[in-house]
Amino acid sequence: MTLATVPSPFEGLAESYDETFTRSLIGTRMRRAVWRRLDAAFASGARVLELGCGTGEDAVHLAGRGVSVLATDPAEAMVAVTRAKAARAGVEDRVRTRALDAGRLDEADLEGPWDGAFSNFGALNCVSGLAPVSAGLSRLVRPGGRVLLCLLGRYVPWEWAWFLVRGDRKAAFRRLSPGGAEWRGMRVVYPPVRELRRSFEPAFRFLGARAVGALVPPSYAEEWAGRHPRLLAALDGVERLVEALPPFPSLADHVLLELERR
Ligand SMILES: C[S@@+](CC[C@H](N)C(=O)[O-])C[C@H]1O[C@@H](n2cnc3c(N)ncnc32)[C@H](O)[C@@H]1O
């Protein structure tokens, strides 16, 4: 179940999302880090399910490598952008789309079993509890199938420093608020890594967690990144070396969890 009480703010963001995030310096680097893991997990010919596909950047990327994706998102406008992007890229035969709230995955009628599933850049932070996601994925993903989930993290030193030097204590610690934070009328929750792991036990084996945005700053630092491109590249380079080492996965803007269906 989602906590949204108003129409999803993502409906109105679909047209500008690629401009403001996907093609940004920070967004590009973060997505490249996730693609390395998606590409390692899903081989050509695999059939995978995506939750919260947004504008379909990952689905189209995977389809270009021969992976078939059912790309889902509750925001119809996002689904429409995904469909158009897949058609423009000539991979519409490998990217099917569907409007779907991941909080209802336990009852969704999707033809399985799937070879794997993934969700990128915080879609699952918009779901109030992960139990229906875990139940749905355990029903839909075949044994041995990989599940990669990239969620917004809870403890983000970059964010604390960024907002504290600007005197905005509330923004600095908003992810720690009990029950999550409100964003454009939507409630966003920030579970710690240990709680995320627990949510997918015992049906999934935990393979590892990686930091995406521990040294690379969150996307609101884009202007700063534009002024310091070489420093951004260096931070990204170091982050890729240490991404799987504790405590970095627990101290990042996003954490990428890798799971295997038992
Ligand atoms: C920050 S965007 C990320 C989009 C995309 N995965 C990407 O990598 O760019 C978050 C996405 O989550 C979707 N979303 C919001 N609530 C959701 C829910 N309950 N279930 C699944 N997706 C949801 C939004 O519509 C939006 O497309």
CSV table of N, CA, C and O in Angstrom, one decimal, residues 137-249:
chain,number,residue,atom,x,y,z
A,137,LEU,N,7.4,-10.6,-4.9
A,137,LEU,CA,8.6,-11.0,-5.6
A,137,LEU,C,8.9,-12.5,-5.3
A,137,LEU,O,9.4,-13.2,-6.2
A,138,SER,N,8.6,-12.9,-4.1
A,138,SER,CA,8.9,-14.4,-3.9
A,138,SER,C,8.0,-15.3,-4.6
A,138,SER,O,8.3,-16.4,-5.0
A,139,ARG,N,6.8,-14.8,-5.0
A,139,ARG,CA,5.8,-15.5,-5.8
A,139,ARG,C,6.2,-15.5,-7.3
A,139,ARG,O,6.1,-16.4,-8.0
A,140,LEU,N,6.8,-14.4,-7.7
A,140,LEU,CA,6.9,-14.1,-9.1
A,140,LEU,C,8.3,-14.4,-9.7
A,140,LEU,O,8.5,-14.7,-10.9
A,141,VAL,N,9.4,-14.4,-8.8
A,141,VAL,CA,10.7,-14.7,-9.3
A,141,VAL,C,11.1,-16.1,-9.1
A,141,VAL,O,10.9,-16.7,-8.0
A,142,ARG,N,11.7,-16.7,-10.1
A,142,ARG,CA,12.1,-18.1,-10.0
A,142,ARG,C,13.2,-18.4,-9.0
A,142,ARG,O,14.0,-17.4,-8.8
A,143,PRO,N,13.3,-19.6,-8.5
A,143,PRO,CA,14.4,-19.9,-7.6
A,143,PRO,C,15.7,-19.6,-8.3
A,143,PRO,O,15.9,-20.0,-9.5
A,144,GLY,N,16.7,-19.0,-7.6
A,144,GLY,CA,18.0,-18.6,-8.3
A,144,GLY,C,17.9,-17.3,-9.0
A,144,GLY,O,19.0,-16.8,-9.3
A,145,GLY,N,16.7,-16.7,-9.1
A,145,GLY,CA,16.6,-15.4,-9.8
A,145,GLY,C,17.2,-14.3,-9.0
A,145,GLY,O,17.1,-14.3,-7.7
A,146,ARG,N,17.8,-13.3,-9.6
A,146,ARG,CA,18.4,-12.1,-8.9
A,146,ARG,C,17.3,-11.0,-8.8
A,146,ARG,O,16.6,-10.8,-9.7
A,147,VAL,N,17.4,-10.3,-7.7
A,147,VAL,CA,16.6,-9.1,-7.4
A,147,VAL,C,17.5,-8.0,-7.0
A,147,VAL,O,18.2,-8.2,-6.0
A,148,LEU,N,17.5,-6.9,-7.7
A,148,LEU,CA,18.4,-5.8,-7.4
A,148,LEU,C,17.5,-4.6,-7.1
A,148,LEU,O,16.7,-4.2,-7.9
A,149,LEU,N,17.7,-4.1,-5.9
A,149,LEU,CA,16.8,-3.0,-5.4
A,149,LEU,C,17.6,-1.8,-4.9
A,149,LEU,O,18.4,-1.9,-4.0
A,150,CYS,N,17.4,-0.7,-5.6
A,150,CYS,CA,18.2,0.5,-5.2
A,150,CYS,C,17.2,1.5,-4.6
A,150,CYS,O,16.3,2.1,-5.2
A,151,LEU,N,17.4,1.7,-3.3
A,151,LEU,CA,16.5,2.6,-2.5
A,151,LEU,C,17.3,3.8,-1.9
A,151,LEU,O,18.5,3.7,-1.7
A,152,LEU,N,16.6,4.9,-1.6
A,152,LEU,CA,17.2,6.0,-0.9
A,152,LEU,C,17.7,5.5,0.5
A,152,LEU,O,16.9,4.8,1.2
A,153,GLY,N,18.9,5.9,0.9
A,153,GLY,CA,19.4,5.5,2.2
A,153,GLY,C,18.9,6.4,3.3
A,153,GLY,O,18.2,7.4,3.1
A,154,ARG,N,19.2,6.0,4.5
A,154,ARG,CA,18.7,6.7,5.7
A,154,ARG,C,19.7,7.6,6.3
A,154,ARG,O,19.4,8.8,6.7
A,155,TYR,N,21.0,7.2,6.3
A,155,TYR,CA,22.0,8.0,7.0
A,155,TYR,C,23.0,8.5,5.9
A,155,TYR,O,23.7,7.8,5.2
A,156,VAL,N,22.9,9.9,5.6
A,156,VAL,CA,23.6,10.4,4.5
A,156,VAL,C,24.5,11.6,5.0
A,156,VAL,O,24.0,12.8,4.9
A,157,PRO,N,25.8,11.3,5.4
A,157,PRO,CA,26.6,12.4,5.9
A,157,PRO,C,26.7,13.6,4.9
A,157,PRO,O,26.8,14.8,5.3
A,158,TRP,N,26.8,13.3,3.6
A,158,TRP,CA,26.8,14.4,2.6
A,158,TRP,C,25.6,15.3,2.8
A,158,TRP,O,25.8,16.6,2.8
A,159,GLU,N,24.5,14.8,3.0
A,159,GLU,CA,23.3,15.6,3.2
A,159,GLU,C,23.3,16.4,4.5
A,159,GLU,O,22.9,17.5,4.5
A,160,TRP,N,23.8,15.7,5.5
A,160,TRP,CA,23.9,16.4,6.8
A,160,TRP,C,24.7,17.7,6.6
A,160,TRP,O,24.4,18.8,7.0
A,161,ALA,N,25.9,17.5,6.0
A,161,ALA,CA,26.9,18.6,5.9
A,161,ALA,C,26.3,19.7,5.0
A,161,ALA,O,26.3,20.9,5.3
A,162,TRP,N,25.7,19.2,3.9
A,162,TRP,CA,25.2,20.1,2.8
A,162,TRP,C,24.2,21.1,3.4
A,162,TRP,O,24.2,22.3,3.2
A,163,PHE,N,23.2,20.6,4.2
A,163,PHE,CA,22.2,21.4,4.7
A,163,PHE,C,22.6,22.1,6.0
A,163,PHE,O,22.1,23.2,6.3
A,164,LEU,N,23.4,21.5,6.8
A,164,LEU,CA,23.8,22.1,8.1
A,164,LEU,C,24.7,23.4,7.8
A,164,LEU,O,24.5,24.4,8.5
A,165,VAL,N,25.5,23.3,6.8
A,165,VAL,CA,26.3,24.6,6.5
A,165,VAL,C,25.3,25.7,6.0
A,165,VAL,O,25.7,26.8,6.0
A,166,ARG,N,24.2,25.3,5.5
A,166,ARG,CA,23.2,26.3,5.1
A,166,ARG,C,22.2,26.6,6.2
A,166,ARG,O,21.2,27.3,5.9
A,167,GLY,N,22.4,26.1,7.3
A,167,GLY,CA,21.6,26.4,8.5
A,167,GLY,C,20.2,25.7,8.5
A,167,GLY,O,19.3,26.1,9.2
A,168,ASP,N,20.1,24.6,7.7
A,168,ASP,CA,18.8,24.0,7.5
A,168,ASP,C,18.8,22.6,8.2
A,168,ASP,O,19.0,21.6,7.5
A,169,ARG,N,18.6,22.6,9.5
A,169,ARG,CA,18.7,21.4,10.3
A,169,ARG,C,17.6,20.4,9.9
A,169,ARG,O,17.8,19.2,9.9
A,170,LYS,N,16.4,21.0,9.6
A,170,LYS,CA,15.3,20.1,9.3
A,170,LYS,C,15.5,19.3,8.0
A,170,LYS,O,15.3,18.1,8.0
A,171,ALA,N,16.0,20.0,7.0
A,171,ALA,CA,16.3,19.3,5.8
A,171,ALA,C,17.5,18.3,6.0
A,171,ALA,O,17.5,17.2,5.4
A,172,ALA,N,18.5,18.7,6.8
A,172,ALA,CA,19.6,17.8,7.0
A,172,ALA,C,19.2,16.4,7.6
A,172,ALA,O,19.7,15.4,7.1
A,173,PHE,N,18.2,16.4,8.5
A,173,PHE,CA,17.9,15.2,9.2
A,173,PHE,C,16.5,14.7,8.8
A,173,PHE,O,15.9,13.8,9.5
A,174,ARG,N,15.9,15.2,7.6
A,174,ARG,CA,14.6,14.8,7.3
A,174,ARG,C,14.4,13.3,7.1
A,174,ARG,O,13.4,12.7,7.5
A,175,ARG,N,15.4,12.6,6.7
A,175,ARG,CA,15.3,11.1,6.5
A,175,ARG,C,15.1,10.3,7.8
A,175,ARG,O,14.8,9.2,7.8
A,176,LEU,N,15.5,11.0,8.9
A,176,LEU,CA,15.4,10.3,10.2
A,176,LEU,C,14.1,10.5,10.9
A,176,LEU,O,13.9,9.9,11.9
A,177,SER,N,13.2,11.3,10.3
A,177,SER,CA,11.9,11.6,11.0
A,177,SER,C,11.1,10.3,11.1
A,177,SER,O,11.1,9.5,10.1
A,178,PRO,N,10.5,10.0,12.3
A,178,PRO,CA,9.7,8.8,12.4
A,178,PRO,C,8.6,8.8,11.4
A,178,PRO,O,8.0,9.9,11.2
A,179,GLY,N,8.4,7.7,10.7
A,179,GLY,CA,7.4,7.6,9.7
A,179,GLY,C,7.7,8.2,8.4
A,179,GLY,O,6.9,8.3,7.5
A,180,GLY,N,9.0,8.7,8.3
A,180,GLY,CA,9.4,9.2,7.0
A,180,GLY,C,9.2,10.7,6.8
A,180,GLY,O,8.8,11.4,7.7
A,181,ALA,N,9.4,11.2,5.6
A,181,ALA,CA,9.3,12.6,5.3
A,181,ALA,C,8.3,12.9,4.2
A,181,ALA,O,8.1,12.0,3.4
A,182,GLU,N,7.7,14.1,4.3
A,182,GLU,CA,6.7,14.4,3.2
A,182,GLU,C,7.4,15.1,2.1
A,182,GLU,O,8.3,15.9,2.3
A,183,TRP,N,7.1,14.6,0.9
A,183,TRP,CA,7.7,15.2,-0.3
A,183,TRP,C,6.5,15.4,-1.4
A,183,TRP,O,6.0,14.5,-1.8
A,184,ARG,N,6.2,16.7,-1.6
A,184,ARG,CA,5.2,17.0,-2.6
A,184,ARG,C,3.9,16.3,-2.4
A,184,ARG,O,3.3,15.7,-3.3
A,185,GLY,N,3.5,16.2,-1.1
A,185,GLY,CA,2.3,15.5,-0.7
A,185,GLY,C,2.4,14.0,-0.6
A,185,GLY,O,1.4,13.4,-0.3
A,186,MET,N,3.5,13.5,-0.8
A,186,MET,CA,3.7,12.0,-0.8
A,186,MET,C,4.6,11.7,0.4
A,186,MET,O,5.5,12.5,0.8
A,187,ARG,N,4.4,10.6,1.1
A,187,ARG,CA,5.3,10.2,2.2
A,187,ARG,C,6.4,9.3,1.7
A,187,ARG,O,6.1,8.3,0.9
A,188,VAL,N,7.6,9.6,2.0
A,188,VAL,CA,8.7,8.8,1.6
A,188,VAL,C,9.4,8.3,2.8
A,188,VAL,O,9.7,9.0,3.8
A,189,VAL,N,9.7,7.0,2.8
A,189,VAL,CA,10.3,6.3,4.0
A,189,VAL,C,11.7,5.9,3.7
A,189,VAL,O,12.0,5.6,2.5
A,190,TYR,N,12.5,5.9,4.7
A,190,TYR,CA,14.0,5.6,4.6
A,190,TYR,C,14.4,4.5,5.5
A,190,TYR,O,15.1,4.8,6.5
A,191,PRO,N,14.1,3.3,5.2
A,191,PRO,CA,14.5,2.2,6.1
A,191,PRO,C,16.0,2.0,6.1
A,191,PRO,O,16.6,2.1,5.0
A,192,PRO,N,16.6,1.7,7.3
A,192,PRO,CA,18.0,1.4,7.3
A,192,PRO,C,18.3,0.0,6.6
A,192,PRO,O,17.4,-0.8,6.4
A,193,VAL,N,19.6,-0.2,6.2
A,193,VAL,CA,19.9,-1.4,5.4
A,193,VAL,C,19.5,-2.7,6.1
A,193,VAL,O,19.0,-3.6,5.5
A,194,ARG,N,19.7,-2.7,7.4
A,194,ARG,CA,19.4,-4.0,8.1
A,194,ARG,C,17.9,-4.3,8.1
A,194,ARG,O,17.5,-5.4,7.9
A,195,GLU,N,17.1,-3.2,8.1
A,195,GLU,CA,15.7,-3.5,8.0
A,195,GLU,C,15.3,-3.9,6.6
A,195,GLU,O,14.4,-4.8,6.4
A,196,LEU,N,15.9,-3.3,5.6
A,196,LEU,CA,15.7,-3.8,4.2
A,196,LEU,C,16.0,-5.2,4.0
A,196,LEU,O,15.2,-6.0,3.5
A,197,ARG,N,17.2,-5.6,4.6
A,197,ARG,CA,17.6,-7.0,4.5
A,197,ARG,C,16.5,-7.9,5.1
A,197,ARG,O,16.1,-8.9,4.5
A,198,ARG,N,16.1,-7.5,6.3
A,198,ARG,CA,15.1,-8.3,7.0
A,198,ARG,C,13.8,-8.5,6.3
A,198,ARG,O,13.1,-9.5,6.3
A,199,SER,N,13.4,-7.4,5.5
A,199,SER,CA,12.1,-7.4,4.8
A,199,SER,C,12.1,-8.5,3.7
A,199,SER,O,11.0,-8.9,3.4
A,200,PHE,N,13.2,-8.9,3.2
A,200,PHE,CA,13.2,-9.9,2.1
A,200,PHE,C,13.6,-11.3,2.6
A,200,PHE,O,13.8,-12.2,1.8
A,201,GLU,N,13.8,-11.5,3.9
A,201,GLU,CA,14.1,-12.8,4.4
A,201,GLU,C,12.8,-13.5,4.7
A,201,GLU,O,11.8,-12.7,5.1
A,202,PRO,N,12.6,-14.8,4.7
A,202,PRO,CA,13.7,-15.8,4.4
A,202,PRO,C,13.6,-16.2,2.9
A,202,PRO,O,14.5,-17.0,2.5
A,203,ALA,N,12.7,-15.6,2.1
A,203,ALA,CA,12.6,-16.0,0.7
A,203,ALA,C,13.8,-15.7,-0.2
A,203,ALA,O,14.1,-16.3,-1.2
A,204,PHE,N,14.6,-14.6,0.3
A,204,PHE,CA,15.7,-14.2,-0.5
A,204,PHE,C,17.0,-14.3,0.3
A,204,PHE,O,17.0,-13.9,1.4
A,205,ARG,N,18.0,-14.7,-0.4
A,205,ARG,CA,19.4,-14.7,0.2
A,205,ARG,C,20.0,-13.4,-0.1
A,205,ARG,O,19.9,-12.9,-1.2
A,206,PHE,N,20.6,-12.8,0.9
A,206,PHE,CA,21.2,-11.5,0.8
A,206,PHE,C,22.6,-11.7,0.2
A,206,PHE,O,23.5,-12.4,0.7
A,207,LEU,N,22.9,-11.1,-1.0
A,207,LEU,CA,24.2,-11.2,-1.7
A,207,LEU,C,25.1,-10.1,-1.4
A,207,LEU,O,26.3,-10.2,-1.5
A,208,GLY,N,24.5,-8.9,-1.1
A,208,GLY,CA,25.4,-7.8,-0.8
A,208,GLY,C,24.7,-6.5,-1.0
A,208,GLY,O,23.6,-6.4,-1.5
A,209,ALA,N,25.3,-5.4,-0.5
A,209,ALA,CA,24.8,-4.1,-0.6
A,209,ALA,C,25.9,-3.2,-1.1
A,209,ALA,O,27.1,-3.4,-0.7
A,210,ARG,N,25.6,-2.2,-1.9
A,210,ARG,CA,26.6,-1.3,-2.5
A,210,ARG,C,26.1,0.2,-2.3
A,210,ARG,O,24.9,0.4,-2.4
A,211,ALA,N,27.0,1.0,-2.1
A,211,ALA,CA,26.7,2.4,-2.0
A,211,ALA,C,26.6,3.1,-3.4
A,211,ALA,O,27.4,2.8,-4.3
A,212,VAL,N,25.6,3.9,-3.5
A,212,VAL,CA,25.4,4.7,-4.8
A,212,VAL,C,25.2,6.1,-4.3
A,212,VAL,O,24.0,6.5,-3.9
A,213,GLY,N,26.3,6.9,-4.1
A,213,GLY,CA,26.1,8.2,-3.6
A,213,GLY,C,26.6,8.4,-2.2
A,213,GLY,O,25.9,9.0,-1.3
A,214,ALA,N,27.7,7.7,-1.8
A,214,ALA,CA,28.3,7.9,-0.5
A,214,ALA,C,29.3,9.0,-0.6
A,214,ALA,O,29.4,9.9,0.3
A,215,LEU,N,30.1,9.0,-1.6
A,215,LEU,CA,31.1,10.1,-1.9
A,215,LEU,C,30.6,11.0,-3.0
A,215,LEU,O,30.8,12.2,-2.9
A,216,VAL,N,30.0,10.5,-4.0
A,216,VAL,CA,29.3,11.3,-5.0
A,216,VAL,C,28.1,11.9,-4.2
A,216,VAL,O,27.4,11.2,-3.5
A,217,PRO,N,27.9,13.2,-4.4
A,217,PRO,CA,26.8,13.9,-3.6
A,217,PRO,C,25.4,13.6,-4.2
A,217,PRO,O,25.3,13.2,-5.3
A,218,PRO,N,24.4,13.8,-3.4
A,218,PRO,CA,23.0,13.7,-3.9
A,218,PRO,C,22.7,14.7,-5.0
A,218,PRO,O,23.5,15.7,-5.2
A,219,SER,N,21.7,14.4,-5.8
A,219,SER,CA,21.5,15.1,-7.0
A,219,SER,C,21.2,16.6,-6.9
A,219,SER,O,21.4,17.4,-7.8
A,220,TYR,N,20.8,17.1,-5.7
A,220,TYR,CA,20.6,18.5,-5.5
A,220,TYR,C,22.0,19.3,-5.5
A,220,TYR,O,22.0,20.5,-5.6
A,221,ALA,N,23.1,18.6,-5.5
A,221,ALA,CA,24.4,19.2,-5.6
A,221,ALA,C,24.8,19.4,-7.0
A,221,ALA,O,26.0,19.6,-7.3
A,222,GLU,N,23.9,19.3,-8.0
A,222,GLU,CA,24.3,19.3,-9.4
A,222,GLU,C,25.1,20.5,-9.8
A,222,GLU,O,26.0,20.5,-10.5
A,223,GLU,N,24.7,21.7,-9.3
A,223,GLU,CA,25.3,22.9,-9.6
A,223,GLU,C,26.8,22.9,-9.1
A,223,GLU,O,27.7,23.3,-9.8
A,224,TRP,N,27.0,22.4,-7.9
A,224,TRP,CA,28.3,22.2,-7.3
A,224,TRP,C,29.1,21.3,-8.2
A,224,TRP,O,30.3,21.5,-8.5
A,225,ALA,N,28.5,20.2,-8.6
A,225,ALA,CA,29.2,19.2,-9.4
A,225,ALA,C,29.6,19.8,-10.7
A,225,ALA,O,30.7,19.5,-11.2
A,226,GLY,N,28.8,20.7,-11.3
A,226,GLY,CA,29.1,21.3,-12.6
A,226,GLY,C,30.4,22.2,-12.4
A,226,GLY,O,31.1,22.4,-13.4
A,227,ARG,N,30.6,22.7,-11.2
A,227,ARG,CA,31.7,23.6,-11.0
A,227,ARG,C,33.0,22.8,-10.7
A,227,ARG,O,34.1,23.3,-10.7
A,228,HIS,N,32.8,21.5,-10.3
A,228,HIS,CA,33.9,20.7,-9.9
A,228,HIS,C,33.9,19.3,-10.6
A,228,HIS,O,33.8,18.3,-9.9
A,229,PRO,N,33.9,19.3,-11.9
A,229,PRO,CA,33.7,18.0,-12.6
A,229,PRO,C,34.8,17.0,-12.3
A,229,PRO,O,34.6,15.8,-12.2
A,230,ARG,N,36.1,17.5,-12.2
A,230,ARG,CA,37.2,16.6,-11.9
A,230,ARG,C,37.1,16.0,-10.5
A,230,ARG,O,37.4,14.8,-10.3
A,231,LEU,N,36.7,16.8,-9.6
A,231,LEU,CA,36.5,16.3,-8.2
A,231,LEU,C,35.3,15.2,-8.2
A,231,LEU,O,35.4,14.2,-7.6
A,232,LEU,N,34.3,15.5,-8.9
A,232,LEU,CA,33.2,14.6,-9.0
A,232,LEU,C,33.6,13.3,-9.6
A,232,LEU,O,33.3,12.2,-9.1
A,233,ALA,N,34.4,13.3,-10.7
A,233,ALA,CA,34.9,12.1,-11.3
A,233,ALA,C,35.8,11.3,-10.3
A,233,ALA,O,35.7,10.1,-10.2
A,234,ALA,N,36.6,12.1,-9.5
A,234,ALA,CA,37.5,11.4,-8.6
A,234,ALA,C,36.7,10.7,-7.5
A,234,ALA,O,37.0,9.6,-7.1
A,235,LEU,N,35.7,11.4,-7.0
A,235,LEU,CA,34.8,10.9,-5.9
A,235,LEU,C,34.1,9.6,-6.4
A,235,LEU,O,34.0,8.6,-5.7
A,236,ASP,N,33.7,9.7,-7.7
A,236,ASP,CA,33.0,8.5,-8.3
A,236,ASP,C,33.9,7.4,-8.4
A,236,ASP,O,33.6,6.2,-8.1
A,237,GLY,N,35.2,7.7,-8.9
A,237,GLY,CA,36.2,6.6,-9.0
A,237,GLY,C,36.5,5.9,-7.7
A,237,GLY,O,36.5,4.7,-7.6
A,238,VAL,N,36.6,6.7,-6.6
A,238,VAL,CA,36.9,6.1,-5.3
A,238,VAL,C,35.7,5.4,-4.8
A,238,VAL,O,35.8,4.2,-4.3
A,239,GLU,N,34.6,6.0,-5.0
A,239,GLU,CA,33.3,5.3,-4.5
A,239,GLU,C,33.1,3.9,-5.2
A,239,GLU,O,32.7,3.0,-4.5
A,240,ARG,N,33.5,3.8,-6.5
A,240,ARG,CA,33.3,2.5,-7.1
A,240,ARG,C,34.2,1.5,-6.5
A,240,ARG,O,33.9,0.3,-6.4
A,241,LEU,N,35.4,1.9,-6.0
A,241,LEU,CA,36.3,1.0,-5.4
A,241,LEU,C,35.8,0.5,-4.0
A,241,LEU,O,36.1,-0.6,-3.6
A,242,VAL,N,35.1,1.4,-3.3
A,242,VAL,CA,34.8,1.0,-1.9
A,242,VAL,C,33.3,0.8,-1.8
A,242,VAL,O,32.8,0.6,-0.7
A,243,GLU,N,32.5,0.8,-2.9
A,243,GLU,CA,31.1,0.8,-2.8
A,243,GLU,C,30.5,-0.4,-2.0
A,243,GLU,O,29.4,-0.2,-1.4
A,244,ALA,N,31.2,-1.5,-2.0
A,244,ALA,CA,30.6,-2.7,-1.2
A,244,ALA,C,31.2,-2.8,0.2
A,244,ALA,O,30.8,-3.7,0.9
A,245,LEU,N,32.1,-1.9,0.5
A,245,LEU,CA,32.8,-2.0,1.8
A,245,LEU,C,32.0,-1.3,2.9
A,245,LEU,O,31.7,-0.1,2.7
A,246,PRO,N,31.7,-2.0,4.0
A,246,PRO,CA,31.1,-1.3,5.1
A,246,PRO,C,32.0,-0.2,5.6
A,246,PRO,O,33.2,-0.4,5.6
A,247,PRO,N,31.5,1.0,6.0
A,247,PRO,CA,30.1,1.3,6.2
A,247,PRO,C,29.5,2.0,5.0
A,247,PRO,O,28.4,2.5,5.2
A,248,PHE,N,30.2,2.1,3.9
A,248,PHE,CA,29.7,3.0,2.8
A,248,PHE,C,28.2,2.7,2.3
A,248,PHE,O,27.5,3.6,2.1
A,249,PRO,N,27.8,1.4,2.2
A,249,PRO,CA,26.5,1.2,1.7
A,249,PRO,C,25.4,1.7,2.7
A,249,PRO,O,24.3,2.1,2.3
